[in-house]
Amino acid sequence: MMTDMEKKDINNRNTDNAIYFNFSYAALKLLGKNLYSNAANAISELVANGLDAKAKNVYVYIDMSDKEHSIIEIIDDGMGMDYEDLARKYVWIGRNKRNDADLLEDDKKNVMGRKGIGKLAALYLSNNYFILTKKDSANKVNQWQINLSKYDDSDFPKLDRINKQIVIENNDIWGKMQHGTAIVLNNVDLRRNGAKRIEALKRVFADFYLIDELASSIYVSVKTDKKQKTNFEKVEKFVAFENLFAMYDNTNSEQYKKMRKSIAFSWASKYPHIANKERETIIFNKKDFNYKGKKKFKTENGEMIEKEYELVGWIGVHATIDSKNAIDEKFIRNDIYKPNRLRVYVRNKLAVADFFEMHPSTQAMSNYVEGDITFNILDDDDLPDIATSSRQDFLDDERVELLISILDPIINSLFKVRNEIGQKIRNENIEYENYIKEQEENKRKKEEEARQKAEEQARKAEREKNEAEEKQRKAEEEKKLANSRAEKLSVNLGSEKKRNHFLVNSLDDDQINFAKRLHMIRINTSTIAKIVKNNVNKLNRGKFKEKDAWELLKKISYLSARMQAVLEYSAMAKFNTKEEFIEDNLFDFIEEYCENVLAQDEDIEIQILREDRKDFIIRFIPQDIAVILDNVVSNSIKYNATILKIILNNDEDFCTIDFIDNGDGLNPNIEDTSELFEFGKGYTYTGTGVGLYHIKNIVEEELKGTVDIKSEQTKGFTLHVRFKKI
């Protein structure tokens, strides 16, 4: 502590135009920069100074249109200060305002500050600021400036009187006040304060004080653009009371009345009858808990003194802390502002921003708790200043231990009811899911019984059909036998005529169908013969070029693939194989071809996946579709695939076919996948590079679709075919 002689020595330096601080520049700088963690807290401390000066209104103006050189004005209509007040009070760091002789006892109880360091909040924000103050009349203004940039560490800074009138941004408000103080800070660096932090500023101010208990009003205006008009908004408490499920409240303001009577936990269930069910909210009776009494406490000199204590406030537990599910639009939770905190106040000023940070709870529901409580015994004038304690000393203080003993039963009761309603809803979900499973099982049993009955009926019908066919077969054999006997009797018929008649009648149905299936092969071989003949003629005339050779290979390769396809499916075809085009369901053809032809290959498993069973009727050449499928399967096997999925999808505008295998994937040397569709571009030792060329040619030229390769995957291969519906 500074001695009376040292105080007198500093006071002797004062002049009419200069008032010296009782701390060196180094001490002021250290205190000013280390007391506060952010600009909002520092501004809140300066507002508290105005409230301690009995201001009815405090205005906070922030112009951050130039963030690095922001302007802050804090204007109050409090008592104001004259020269004596500045010299005896303002510049004395560490002065306890509650010991002022001119303060009434009731006023002392409401003074927020105790250590006399709140004014240093200005130094956290700026090294150069102005104090405008008036005590007697609106026109008698004392103007002072402190500029710390011109001092050495060992110097004692001072307030310098400014005689030239200082015009502030909000002179219209300041000019009308008969008394009060204006703190004007220039060149405040607010670059670390983004849009969210500024948006949350009013909420931070509202939490810094017990707004509902103050006899004063606080107004805030923030400008982020010079063109903005100054608009002061009253600071009000933002509490999402309608989002609370349960509450303890012993305030005179009856905050519990702001809650909803019931809440639907819509996010807790996917079943409407559970999600929309209203759950009655819970209000705890304050008589159920001990919240006040008398206790002996130890003073700084070790004496025991009996003091009354009382916890006043409200504590609630939220139904949800997820902003998207919040029932009350006031519930806003982001990186800057967190509403779900248990705030502890002393003399209407925030003492602990979140009690759970000082006294952590193992309960998961601690994140759901919010409340405003006052426990003034924490800052009693007769007891040690708890604000100067370390975290551990704070927790070990007997007053904090007393506070914990009062809070724990209340908070645990809130945890209990919130956990119970959560478990109740979970049980309802489980019960309903079990009911659904039971209904599905009953349905499955009925369907199984119906299936078995249908199968039995089908077997019976099959037996009857087989019996009828056997009966018909015997009748036909008897008829043939009779015809044979009749032929033997026709000995007078000519031998040539008899031979022709014999050949025609000897062709059974299988032979006739086989002749039809050879039709397509004859067409393709005839086409190959014509192509060869034309190119031989070109060669003889000396006009056969490399381009002609490539075209010849393309056509012969394509026709060869078509003939191979005919040989694959013709024996099983039910359609007229003599016709090149058919108009039918393309997806059904693909599925049947895979199941009856390609499935015979044991090197790969083919899986057909259809999004639905809608028909995709299109005019197509079966040989072409077979060529596509054969080439895809061949390529997948070459790349060591064991599974090939063929996904058939039919939506409103397009039909798509995706071929996806689990093989080695594309060669990493391939930079442009479009090259794979060029004739003769092979990337395997056994490949000729014609398969994908034929696929692209058939899809784009014959079927008017598109085909591409999905190249982003590192394993496996995907070919995507797409048709636009006509």
XYZ file of C-alpha atoms in Angstrom:
726
model
C 0.000 0.000 0.000
C 1.100 3.548 -0.706
C 1.875 5.569 2.419
C 0.075 8.805 3.288
C 3.336 10.676 2.634
C 3.590 9.185 -0.862
C -0.044 10.079 -1.550
C 0.566 13.618 -0.389
C 3.680 13.830 -2.563
C 1.697 12.803 -5.647
C -1.142 15.180 -4.768
C 1.375 18.006 -4.505
C 2.208 17.488 -8.185
C -1.361 18.245 -9.228
C -2.140 21.563 -10.880
C -5.339 23.073 -12.215
C -4.555 21.513 -15.594
C -2.950 18.212 -14.550
C -3.988 15.427 -12.163
C -1.526 12.568 -11.566
C -2.323 8.862 -11.141
C -0.968 7.076 -8.082
C 0.508 4.246 -10.208
C 3.415 4.285 -12.645
C 2.869 3.863 -16.359
C 4.304 0.318 -16.198
C 1.781 -0.673 -13.512
C -1.159 0.925 -15.320
C -0.184 -0.730 -18.595
C 0.198 -4.129 -16.952
C -3.124 -3.905 -15.124
C -5.031 -2.434 -18.043
C -3.948 -5.102 -20.525
C -4.203 -8.143 -18.243
C -7.471 -7.559 -16.403
C -9.715 -8.208 -19.403
C -9.900 -10.939 -22.015
C -11.993 -9.139 -24.634
C -13.414 -5.767 -25.608
C -16.967 -6.621 -24.530
C -15.909 -7.241 -20.915
C -13.863 -4.043 -20.825
C -16.780 -1.981 -22.167
C -19.108 -3.657 -19.653
C -16.768 -2.587 -16.825
C -16.902 1.039 -17.988
C -20.702 0.815 -18.060
C -20.583 -0.457 -14.461
C -18.728 2.727 -13.470
C -21.664 4.739 -14.805
C -24.153 2.581 -12.911
C -22.143 3.082 -9.694
C -22.429 6.814 -10.360
C -26.228 6.399 -10.060
C -26.831 6.869 -13.767
C -30.381 6.258 -14.911
C -29.260 5.867 -18.516
C -25.994 4.649 -20.021
C -25.330 4.864 -23.769
C -22.688 2.721 -25.504
C -21.763 3.849 -29.014
C -19.363 1.806 -31.174
C -18.313 2.949 -34.644
C -16.281 0.127 -36.159
C -16.597 1.099 -39.810
C -12.785 1.248 -39.641
C -12.151 -1.708 -37.312
C -8.507 -0.914 -36.630
C -9.386 2.669 -35.636
C -12.792 2.224 -34.044
C -14.479 4.896 -31.924
C -16.204 4.060 -28.642
C -18.280 6.516 -26.592
C -19.745 5.585 -23.200
C -22.122 8.280 -21.970
C -24.020 8.253 -18.664
C -26.256 10.689 -16.811
C -24.753 9.843 -13.426
C -23.480 12.262 -10.789
C -20.528 13.390 -12.851
C -17.145 14.481 -11.445
C -15.534 17.801 -10.623
C -11.822 18.463 -10.147
C -11.883 17.194 -6.549
C -13.604 13.935 -7.535
C -11.027 13.288 -10.229
C -8.111 14.100 -7.919
C -9.388 12.183 -4.879
C -11.142 9.267 -6.543
C -10.649 8.667 -10.261
C -6.831 8.690 -10.392
C -6.491 6.586 -7.225
C -6.169 3.005 -8.400
C -7.237 0.511 -5.715
C -9.609 2.882 -3.912
C -12.637 1.094 -2.430
C -15.665 3.147 -3.475
C -17.766 1.544 -0.766
C -15.709 3.354 1.877
C -16.668 6.805 0.580
C -17.914 8.849 3.526
C -20.538 10.623 1.426
C -22.287 7.342 0.468
C -25.412 6.273 2.346
C -25.484 2.721 3.722
C -28.190 1.631 1.247
C -26.132 3.049 -1.614
C -23.022 1.194 -0.456
C -24.898 -2.116 -0.786
C -25.529 -1.441 -4.475
C -22.026 -0.294 -5.442
C -20.658 -2.826 -7.927
C -16.968 -1.892 -7.771
C -14.727 -2.573 -4.802
C -11.109 -2.595 -5.900
C -11.022 0.738 -7.740
C -9.587 -0.762 -10.931
C -12.637 -0.719 -13.212
C -11.456 2.500 -14.832
C -8.465 0.590 -16.199
C -10.846 -1.019 -18.681
C -10.359 2.103 -20.792
C -6.617 1.397 -20.946
C -7.319 -2.123 -22.245
C -9.131 -0.543 -25.173
C -6.976 2.505 -25.903
C -3.809 4.310 -24.755
C -5.408 7.637 -25.583
C -8.880 8.610 -24.411
C -10.928 11.584 -23.229
C -13.061 12.135 -20.133
C -15.883 14.665 -20.406
C -17.735 15.196 -17.155
C -20.218 17.672 -15.682
C -21.599 17.790 -12.186
C -23.515 21.017 -11.751
C -24.970 22.043 -15.123
C -25.150 20.993 -18.745
C -22.906 23.840 -19.869
C -20.138 23.412 -17.293
C -18.076 20.577 -18.769
C -14.641 19.501 -17.549
C -12.605 17.941 -20.370
C -9.569 15.751 -19.691
C -7.281 13.554 -21.718
C -4.906 10.724 -20.878
C -2.309 9.817 -23.485
C -0.064 6.980 -22.285
C 1.951 6.838 -25.496
C 4.263 9.652 -24.311
C 5.339 8.093 -20.992
C 8.252 5.907 -19.901
C 7.578 2.930 -17.633
C 8.780 4.764 -14.515
C 6.691 7.903 -15.187
C 3.448 8.615 -13.371
C 0.812 9.388 -16.025
C -1.614 12.233 -15.560
C -4.919 13.621 -16.754
C -4.402 16.753 -18.869
C -7.130 19.362 -18.994
C -8.402 20.151 -22.504
C -9.715 23.686 -22.902
C -10.772 23.412 -26.539
C -14.291 22.026 -26.779
C -14.403 18.357 -27.744
C -17.319 17.535 -30.029
C -18.350 13.901 -29.710
C -20.363 11.781 -32.149
C -23.408 11.717 -29.877
C -23.331 15.335 -28.786
C -27.144 15.523 -29.090
C -27.495 13.046 -26.199
C -24.577 14.406 -24.170
C -25.653 18.025 -24.579
C -29.070 17.433 -23.007
C -27.672 15.867 -19.829
C -27.422 18.147 -16.770
C -24.779 15.906 -15.222
C -22.870 12.794 -16.119
C -19.698 11.486 -17.719
C -18.650 10.639 -21.264
C -15.651 8.408 -21.978
C -14.431 8.849 -25.568
C -11.942 6.286 -26.880
C -10.337 6.706 -30.283
C -8.266 4.281 -32.370
C -9.642 1.200 -30.630
C -8.497 -1.947 -32.438
C -11.546 -4.201 -32.896
C -10.186 -6.317 -35.731
C -10.544 -9.480 -33.650
C -14.269 -8.865 -33.290
C -16.213 -10.392 -36.170
C -19.859 -9.976 -37.145
C -21.053 -12.739 -34.792
C -19.216 -11.254 -31.814
C -20.663 -7.807 -32.468
C -24.146 -9.257 -32.988
C -23.816 -10.966 -29.605
C -22.632 -7.758 -27.888
C -26.070 -6.783 -26.569
C -26.506 -10.292 -25.171
C -23.086 -10.060 -23.491
C -24.048 -6.720 -21.902
C -27.371 -8.196 -20.805
C -25.537 -11.052 -19.095
C -22.956 -8.757 -17.485
C -25.634 -7.210 -15.265
C -28.879 -8.368 -13.723
C -30.805 -6.140 -16.089
C -34.184 -6.908 -14.537
C -32.922 -5.794 -11.113
C -31.286 -2.546 -12.254
C -32.972 0.806 -11.801
C -31.040 1.952 -14.860
C -31.286 1.404 -18.613
C -28.439 0.601 -20.984
C -28.570 1.434 -24.697
C -26.214 0.210 -27.425
C -25.561 1.375 -30.976
C -23.065 -0.383 -33.268
C -22.123 0.975 -36.688
C -20.203 -1.147 -39.156
C -20.587 1.326 -42.009
C -20.205 5.108 -42.029
C -23.485 5.384 -43.946
C -25.406 3.683 -41.153
C -27.647 5.823 -39.002
C -27.017 5.814 -35.282
C -29.708 3.691 -33.681
C -29.600 2.992 -29.946
C -31.338 -0.200 -28.807
C -32.153 -0.931 -25.204
C -30.239 -3.838 -23.708
C -32.681 -6.500 -22.577
C -32.219 -9.937 -21.152
C -32.426 -12.688 -23.771
C -33.489 -15.889 -22.068
C -35.291 -18.656 -23.947
C -37.688 -19.392 -21.084
C -40.045 -21.235 -23.449
C -37.244 -23.712 -24.164
C -36.974 -24.720 -20.479
C -38.489 -27.999 -19.315
C -38.055 -27.498 -15.562
C -37.174 -24.556 -13.303
C -36.387 -23.533 -9.746
C -37.327 -19.891 -9.091
C -37.371 -17.917 -5.833
C -37.328 -14.419 -7.349
C -39.990 -11.797 -6.734
C -40.275 -11.328 -10.516
C -41.680 -14.881 -10.898
C -39.644 -15.762 -13.957
C -41.228 -19.227 -14.083
C -44.389 -17.649 -15.526
C -42.468 -17.053 -18.768
C -42.170 -20.818 -19.349
C -44.526 -22.870 -21.482
C -47.096 -25.008 -19.717
C -46.010 -27.981 -21.810
C -43.410 -28.924 -24.418
C -43.424 -31.417 -27.298
C -40.029 -33.101 -27.718
C -40.475 -33.307 -31.495
C -36.784 -34.056 -32.162
C -36.722 -37.054 -29.798
C -38.816 -39.407 -31.927
C -39.525 -40.187 -35.570
C -43.025 -41.323 -34.651
C -45.546 -38.429 -34.825
C -47.740 -39.567 -31.931
C -44.667 -39.539 -29.651
C -42.919 -36.507 -31.163
C -46.046 -34.309 -30.984
C -47.097 -35.359 -27.490
C -47.130 -32.391 -25.088
C -45.120 -32.977 -21.887
C -46.050 -30.865 -18.863
C -43.220 -28.620 -17.671
C -42.079 -28.719 -14.036
C -41.781 -25.889 -11.478
C -39.955 -26.630 -8.217
C -41.254 -25.109 -4.994
C -38.610 -22.918 -3.365
C -39.639 -24.308 0.033
C -38.250 -27.692 -1.000
C -34.678 -26.361 -0.781
C -32.568 -24.478 1.778
C -31.451 -21.253 0.149
C -30.902 -18.810 3.045
C -29.777 -18.677 6.642
C -27.054 -17.470 9.018
C -23.468 -18.647 9.296
C -20.221 -17.570 10.897
C -17.458 -16.572 8.489
C -13.786 -15.798 9.015
C -12.645 -12.214 8.373
C -9.260 -11.273 6.928
C -7.808 -10.860 10.429
C -9.032 -14.308 11.455
C -12.036 -13.261 13.551
C -15.370 -15.062 13.199
C -18.412 -12.986 12.327
C -22.009 -14.102 11.829
C -23.603 -13.075 8.562
C -26.920 -13.674 6.858
C -26.767 -15.258 3.434
C -29.379 -15.859 0.735
C -29.341 -17.298 -2.759
C -31.825 -15.471 -4.989
C -32.520 -16.311 -8.609
C -33.741 -18.914 -11.030
C -32.174 -22.076 -12.486
C -33.683 -24.042 -15.360
C -32.891 -27.046 -17.504
C -33.473 -26.795 -21.264
C -35.500 -29.292 -23.226
C -32.830 -29.136 -25.954
C -29.565 -27.285 -26.602
C -29.655 -27.839 -30.351
C -30.501 -24.484 -31.959
C -32.372 -26.103 -34.867
C -34.688 -27.907 -32.425
C -35.114 -25.014 -29.988
C -38.719 -24.205 -29.114
C -37.970 -20.556 -28.280
C -36.482 -18.406 -31.058
C -34.504 -16.525 -28.389
C -32.334 -19.612 -27.941
C -29.259 -18.710 -29.985
C -26.083 -20.710 -29.457
C -22.882 -20.167 -31.439
C -19.109 -19.855 -31.054
C -19.461 -16.429 -29.428
C -22.526 -16.675 -27.224
C -23.564 -19.678 -25.155
C -26.859 -19.261 -23.284
C -26.678 -22.547 -21.378
C -24.588 -21.247 -18.463
C -25.194 -20.842 -14.751
C -24.346 -17.166 -14.181
C -23.490 -15.985 -10.650
C -24.050 -12.297 -9.788
C -22.956 -10.140 -6.900
C -24.569 -6.728 -6.402
C -26.276 -7.059 -9.808
C -22.928 -7.522 -11.588
C -21.614 -10.734 -13.127
C -19.098 -12.421 -10.828
C -18.827 -15.876 -12.464
C -19.835 -16.258 -16.127
C -20.444 -20.005 -15.806
C -20.360 -21.681 -12.418
C -19.853 -25.101 -14.043
C -16.459 -23.948 -15.331
C -15.390 -23.369 -11.710
C -17.227 -26.418 -10.354
C -17.489 -28.967 -13.203
C -20.262 -31.537 -13.144
C -19.933 -35.107 -14.372
C -23.563 -35.045 -15.453
C -24.097 -34.822 -19.215
C -27.129 -32.653 -18.482
C -24.920 -29.842 -17.088
C -24.796 -28.474 -20.649
C -28.582 -28.093 -20.490
C -28.632 -25.887 -17.358
C -29.068 -22.107 -17.477
C -29.711 -19.676 -14.678
C -29.163 -16.277 -13.070
C -28.429 -16.422 -9.348
C -27.303 -13.771 -6.863
C -25.193 -14.617 -3.798
C -24.052 -11.302 -2.327
C -22.164 -12.885 0.577
C -19.396 -13.564 -1.973
C -18.601 -9.825 -1.977
C -19.371 -8.772 1.585
C -17.332 -5.750 2.770
C -16.469 -7.435 6.075
C -15.037 -10.535 4.387
C -11.977 -11.110 2.148
C -12.210 -10.069 -1.502
C -12.888 -13.370 -3.221
C -12.275 -11.892 -6.682
C -8.523 -11.772 -6.007
C -8.399 -15.517 -5.258
C -6.927 -18.136 -7.525
C -9.233 -20.774 -8.984
C -8.343 -23.289 -6.262
C -8.603 -20.685 -3.467
C -11.965 -19.675 -4.908
C -13.281 -23.233 -4.720
C -11.844 -23.687 -1.212
C -13.466 -20.497 0.112
C -16.129 -21.309 2.700
C -18.643 -19.047 0.940
C -18.200 -20.905 -2.348
C -18.507 -24.220 -0.531
C -21.735 -22.902 0.995
C -22.978 -21.863 -2.456
C -22.185 -25.332 -3.853
C -24.050 -26.995 -0.981
C -27.135 -24.887 -1.814
C -26.903 -25.373 -5.578
C -26.171 -29.115 -5.757
C -29.607 -30.326 -4.528
C -31.395 -27.905 -6.865
C -29.277 -28.789 -9.899
C -29.444 -32.534 -9.213
C -33.243 -32.300 -9.067
C -33.223 -30.566 -12.461
C -30.892 -33.243 -13.858
C -33.197 -35.942 -12.512
C -36.432 -34.710 -14.126
C -34.710 -33.980 -17.455
C -33.141 -37.456 -17.532
C -36.469 -39.031 -16.572
C -38.411 -37.372 -19.395
C -35.654 -38.334 -21.853
C -35.760 -41.953 -20.687
C -39.565 -41.954 -20.782
C -39.553 -40.890 -24.430
C -36.873 -43.481 -25.267
C -39.004 -46.182 -23.622
C -42.043 -45.048 -25.629
C -39.980 -45.326 -28.812
C -38.829 -48.844 -27.882
C -42.365 -49.962 -26.995
C -43.748 -48.653 -30.280
C -40.907 -50.225 -32.267
C -41.635 -53.571 -30.571
C -45.303 -53.129 -31.483
C -44.353 -52.465 -35.119
C -42.103 -55.540 -35.162
C -44.941 -57.657 -33.749
C -47.335 -56.377 -36.419
C -44.774 -57.016 -39.140
C -44.168 -60.552 -37.825
C -47.910 -61.280 -37.858
C -48.127 -59.917 -41.382
C -45.142 -62.030 -42.424
C -46.746 -65.178 -41.006
C -49.988 -64.508 -42.868
C -48.095 -63.852 -46.082
C -46.106 -67.076 -45.573
C -49.302 -69.054 -45.063
C -50.800 -67.478 -48.193
C -47.607 -68.229 -50.135
C -47.590 -71.866 -49.085
C -51.243 -72.184 -50.027
C -50.596 -70.578 -53.418
C -47.620 -72.885 -54.011
C -49.730 -75.926 -53.226
C -52.388 -74.721 -55.650
C -49.691 -74.100 -58.264
C -48.267 -77.610 -57.768
C -51.745 -79.062 -58.154
C -52.307 -77.067 -61.339
C -48.898 -78.199 -62.633
C -49.764 -81.838 -61.984
C -53.068 -81.462 -63.802
C -51.307 -79.707 -66.685
C -48.674 -82.466 -66.953
C -51.361 -85.126 -66.935
C -53.228 -83.333 -69.738
C -50.016 -82.916 -71.766
C -49.170 -86.597 -71.319
C -52.632 -87.520 -72.475
C -52.272 -85.265 -75.522
C -48.796 -86.692 -76.302
C -50.150 -90.244 -76.353
C -52.985 -89.165 -78.640
C -50.512 -87.550 -81.069
C -48.321 -90.665 -81.072
C -51.322 -92.787 -81.920
C -52.204 -90.349 -84.711
C -48.650 -90.496 -86.129
C -48.719 -94.258 -86.020
C -51.971 -94.283 -87.956
C -50.551 -91.857 -90.560
C -47.448 -94.021 -90.937
C -49.584 -97.045 -91.679
C -51.548 -95.046 -94.240
C -48.329 -93.923 -95.994
C -47.145 -97.475 -96.393
C -50.340 -98.235 -98.254
C -49.726 -95.370 -100.776
C -47.312 -97.379 -102.960
C -48.338 -95.721 -106.228
C -46.917 -92.254 -105.430
C -43.854 -91.084 -107.433
C -40.447 -91.471 -105.748
C -39.402 -87.769 -106.175
C -42.687 -86.554 -104.834
C -42.438 -89.001 -101.960
C -38.914 -87.759 -101.049
C -39.919 -84.063 -100.956
C -42.931 -84.791 -98.865
C -40.783 -86.847 -96.492
C -38.212 -84.055 -95.973
C -40.806 -81.393 -95.183
C -42.764 -83.511 -92.778
C -39.617 -84.762 -91.065
C -38.614 -81.232 -89.891
C -39.735 -80.990 -86.306
C -40.258 -77.672 -84.422
C -36.655 -77.502 -83.120
C -35.264 -77.846 -86.663
C -37.579 -75.164 -88.007
C -36.560 -72.771 -85.158
C -32.898 -73.522 -85.752
C -33.308 -72.559 -89.429
C -34.815 -69.264 -88.357
C -31.928 -68.568 -85.960
C -29.411 -69.164 -88.777
C -31.075 -66.329 -90.669
C -29.236 -63.607 -88.702
C -25.897 -65.364 -89.114
C -26.482 -65.574 -92.905
C -27.241 -61.828 -92.985
C -24.034 -60.970 -91.061
C -21.805 -63.313 -93.129
C -23.297 -61.902 -96.326
C -22.500 -58.380 -95.116
C -18.904 -59.401 -94.305
C -18.529 -60.896 -97.817
C -19.718 -57.640 -99.429
C -17.340 -55.542 -97.275
C -14.385 -57.792 -98.164
C -15.278 -57.708 -101.878
C -15.526 -53.891 -101.919
C -12.179 -53.471 -100.168
C -10.464 -56.034 -102.461
C -11.657 -53.956 -105.422
C -10.187 -50.846 -103.797
C -6.925 -52.670 -103.219
C -6.787 -53.750 -106.890
C -7.360 -50.164 -107.993
C -4.606 -48.918 -105.675
C -7.060 -46.868 -103.623
C -6.985 -48.953 -100.431
C -5.617 -46.804 -97.575
C -4.889 -47.238 -93.869
C -8.182 -45.525 -93.065
C -10.007 -48.176 -95.130
C -8.203 -50.920 -93.228
C -9.354 -49.489 -89.877
C -12.938 -49.150 -91.104
C -12.815 -52.736 -92.435
C -11.598 -54.015 -89.063
C -14.274 -52.028 -87.201
C -17.113 -53.450 -89.327
C -15.867 -57.041 -89.324
C -15.229 -56.868 -85.549
C -18.751 -55.549 -84.977
C -20.412 -58.157 -87.253
C -18.341 -60.918 -85.666
C -19.491 -59.819 -82.203
C -23.109 -59.859 -83.410
C -22.778 -63.391 -84.773
C -21.208 -64.555 -81.526
C -24.110 -62.978 -79.642
C -26.630 -64.806 -81.857
C -24.909 -68.096 -81.125
C -25.095 -67.280 -77.385
C -28.787 -66.499 -77.108
C -30.480 -67.949 -80.185
C -31.100 -71.380 -78.707
C -33.136 -69.806 -75.910
C -34.829 -66.947 -77.781
C -38.623 -66.835 -77.714
C -38.850 -63.795 -79.990
C -38.678 -63.986 -83.795
C -34.934 -64.142 -84.424
C -35.522 -63.673 -88.134
C -36.305 -60.027 -87.464
C -33.346 -57.751 -86.660
C -35.270 -55.185 -84.532
C -37.731 -55.898 -81.753
C -39.770 -53.446 -79.670
C -40.011 -54.635 -76.102
C -38.834 -54.068 -72.484
C -35.054 -53.498 -72.690
C -34.529 -54.037 -68.934
C -36.294 -57.412 -69.044
C -34.097 -58.498 -71.977
C -30.907 -57.492 -70.097
C -32.028 -59.299 -66.956
C -32.954 -62.504 -68.812
C -29.778 -62.478 -70.912
C -27.625 -62.160 -67.780
C -29.508 -64.885 -65.925
C -29.695 -67.403 -68.796
C -26.540 -66.759 -70.864
C -23.888 -64.830 -68.935
C -24.592 -66.601 -65.638
C -23.014 -69.739 -67.140
C -19.573 -68.124 -66.765
C -18.186 -69.291 -63.395
C -15.386 -66.672 -63.310
C -17.680 -63.814 -62.273
C -20.910 -63.303 -60.338
C -23.424 -61.007 -62.050
C -25.892 -59.154 -59.822
C -28.911 -57.405 -61.374
C -30.322 -54.507 -59.319
C -33.525 -52.816 -60.453
C -34.779 -49.701 -58.643
C -38.326 -50.661 -59.622
C -40.129 -52.927 -62.067
C -41.267 -50.188 -64.467
C -41.197 -51.147 -68.150
C -38.688 -49.452 -70.449
C -40.159 -50.160 -73.887
C -37.737 -49.324 -76.693
C -36.966 -50.497 -80.243
C -33.604 -52.297 -80.167
C -31.512 -55.004 -81.812
C -30.989 -57.968 -79.439
C -27.606 -58.678 -81.034
C -26.409 -55.165 -80.117
C -27.486 -55.457 -76.487
C -25.797 -58.856 -76.289
C -22.601 -57.313 -77.747
C -22.640 -54.645 -74.990
C -23.190 -57.158 -72.191
C -20.611 -59.654 -73.527
C -17.933 -56.956 -73.809
C -18.582 -55.558 -70.324
C -18.346 -59.039 -68.769
C -15.216 -59.837 -70.790
C -13.472 -56.614 -69.688
C -14.399 -57.166 -66.020
C -12.945 -60.687 -66.071
C -9.744 -59.419 -67.729
C -9.334 -56.968 -64.831
C -9.778 -59.711 -62.207
C -13.303 -58.755 -61.135
C -15.300 -61.372 -59.242
C -18.539 -59.399 -59.002
C -20.290 -57.288 -61.639
C -23.312 -55.239 -60.586
C -25.740 -54.063 -63.269
C -28.018 -51.340 -61.870
C -31.130 -50.561 -63.929
C -32.934 -47.321 -63.062
C -36.048 -45.841 -64.647
C -37.190 -42.341 -63.584
C -39.487 -39.745 -65.148
C -37.099 -38.349 -67.764
C -34.200 -40.776 -68.091
C -33.298 -44.447 -67.917
C -29.805 -45.404 -66.798
C -27.679 -48.555 -66.726
C -24.623 -48.654 -64.434
C -22.058 -51.465 -64.812
C -19.923 -51.601 -61.630
C -17.256 -54.247 -60.952
C -14.746 -54.855 -58.152
C -11.766 -55.449 -60.399
C -8.366 -53.749 -60.561
C -9.839 -50.532 -61.937
C -8.359 -48.277 -64.594
C -4.686 -48.339 -65.508
C -3.137 -45.343 -63.648
C -1.319 -44.394 -66.854
C -4.636 -43.504 -68.489
C -5.076 -39.734 -68.290
C -8.003 -39.322 -70.683
C -10.716 -41.989 -70.303
C -12.333 -40.918 -73.571
C -9.406 -42.622 -75.384
C -10.681 -45.990 -74.178
C -13.624 -45.657 -76.563
C -11.333 -45.331 -79.605
C -10.993 -48.355 -81.856
C -7.808 -50.338 -81.191
C -6.845 -48.543 -77.939
C -6.245 -51.505 -75.633
C -4.659 -51.264 -72.167
C -4.292 -54.946 -71.318
C -1.968 -57.577 -72.751
C -4.915 -59.607 -74.002
C -7.241 -56.781 -75.067
C -7.713 -55.560 -78.633
C -9.259 -52.230 -77.724
C -12.480 -52.808 -79.676
C -14.997 -53.743 -76.940
C -15.608 -50.243 -75.558
C -15.584 -48.860 -79.102
C -18.511 -51.136 -80.041
C -20.359 -50.271 -76.818
C -20.057 -46.524 -77.459
C -21.046 -46.909 -81.118
C -24.157 -48.983 -80.293
C -25.296 -46.719 -77.417
C -24.824 -43.434 -79.230
C -25.618 -44.355 -82.842
C -28.260 -47.074 -82.492
C -29.878 -46.307 -79.107
C -29.345 -42.495 -79.124
C -27.930 -42.509 -75.586
C -24.691 -41.497 -73.863
C -21.934 -43.561 -72.259
C -19.052 -42.527 -70.003
C -16.529 -43.951 -67.531
C -16.443 -42.875 -63.875
C -12.723 -42.269 -63.411
C -12.519 -40.888 -59.858
C -12.589 -44.289 -58.118
C -9.288 -46.049 -57.304
C -10.710 -49.580 -57.146
C -13.090 -51.224 -59.580
C -14.614 -49.894 -62.781
C -17.911 -48.095 -63.486
C -19.518 -47.649 -66.919
C -22.561 -45.328 -66.981
C -25.138 -45.554 -69.830
C -27.981 -43.043 -70.042
C -31.072 -42.826 -72.301
C -33.480 -39.942 -72.554
C -37.098 -41.007 -72.700
C -38.948 -40.040 -75.895
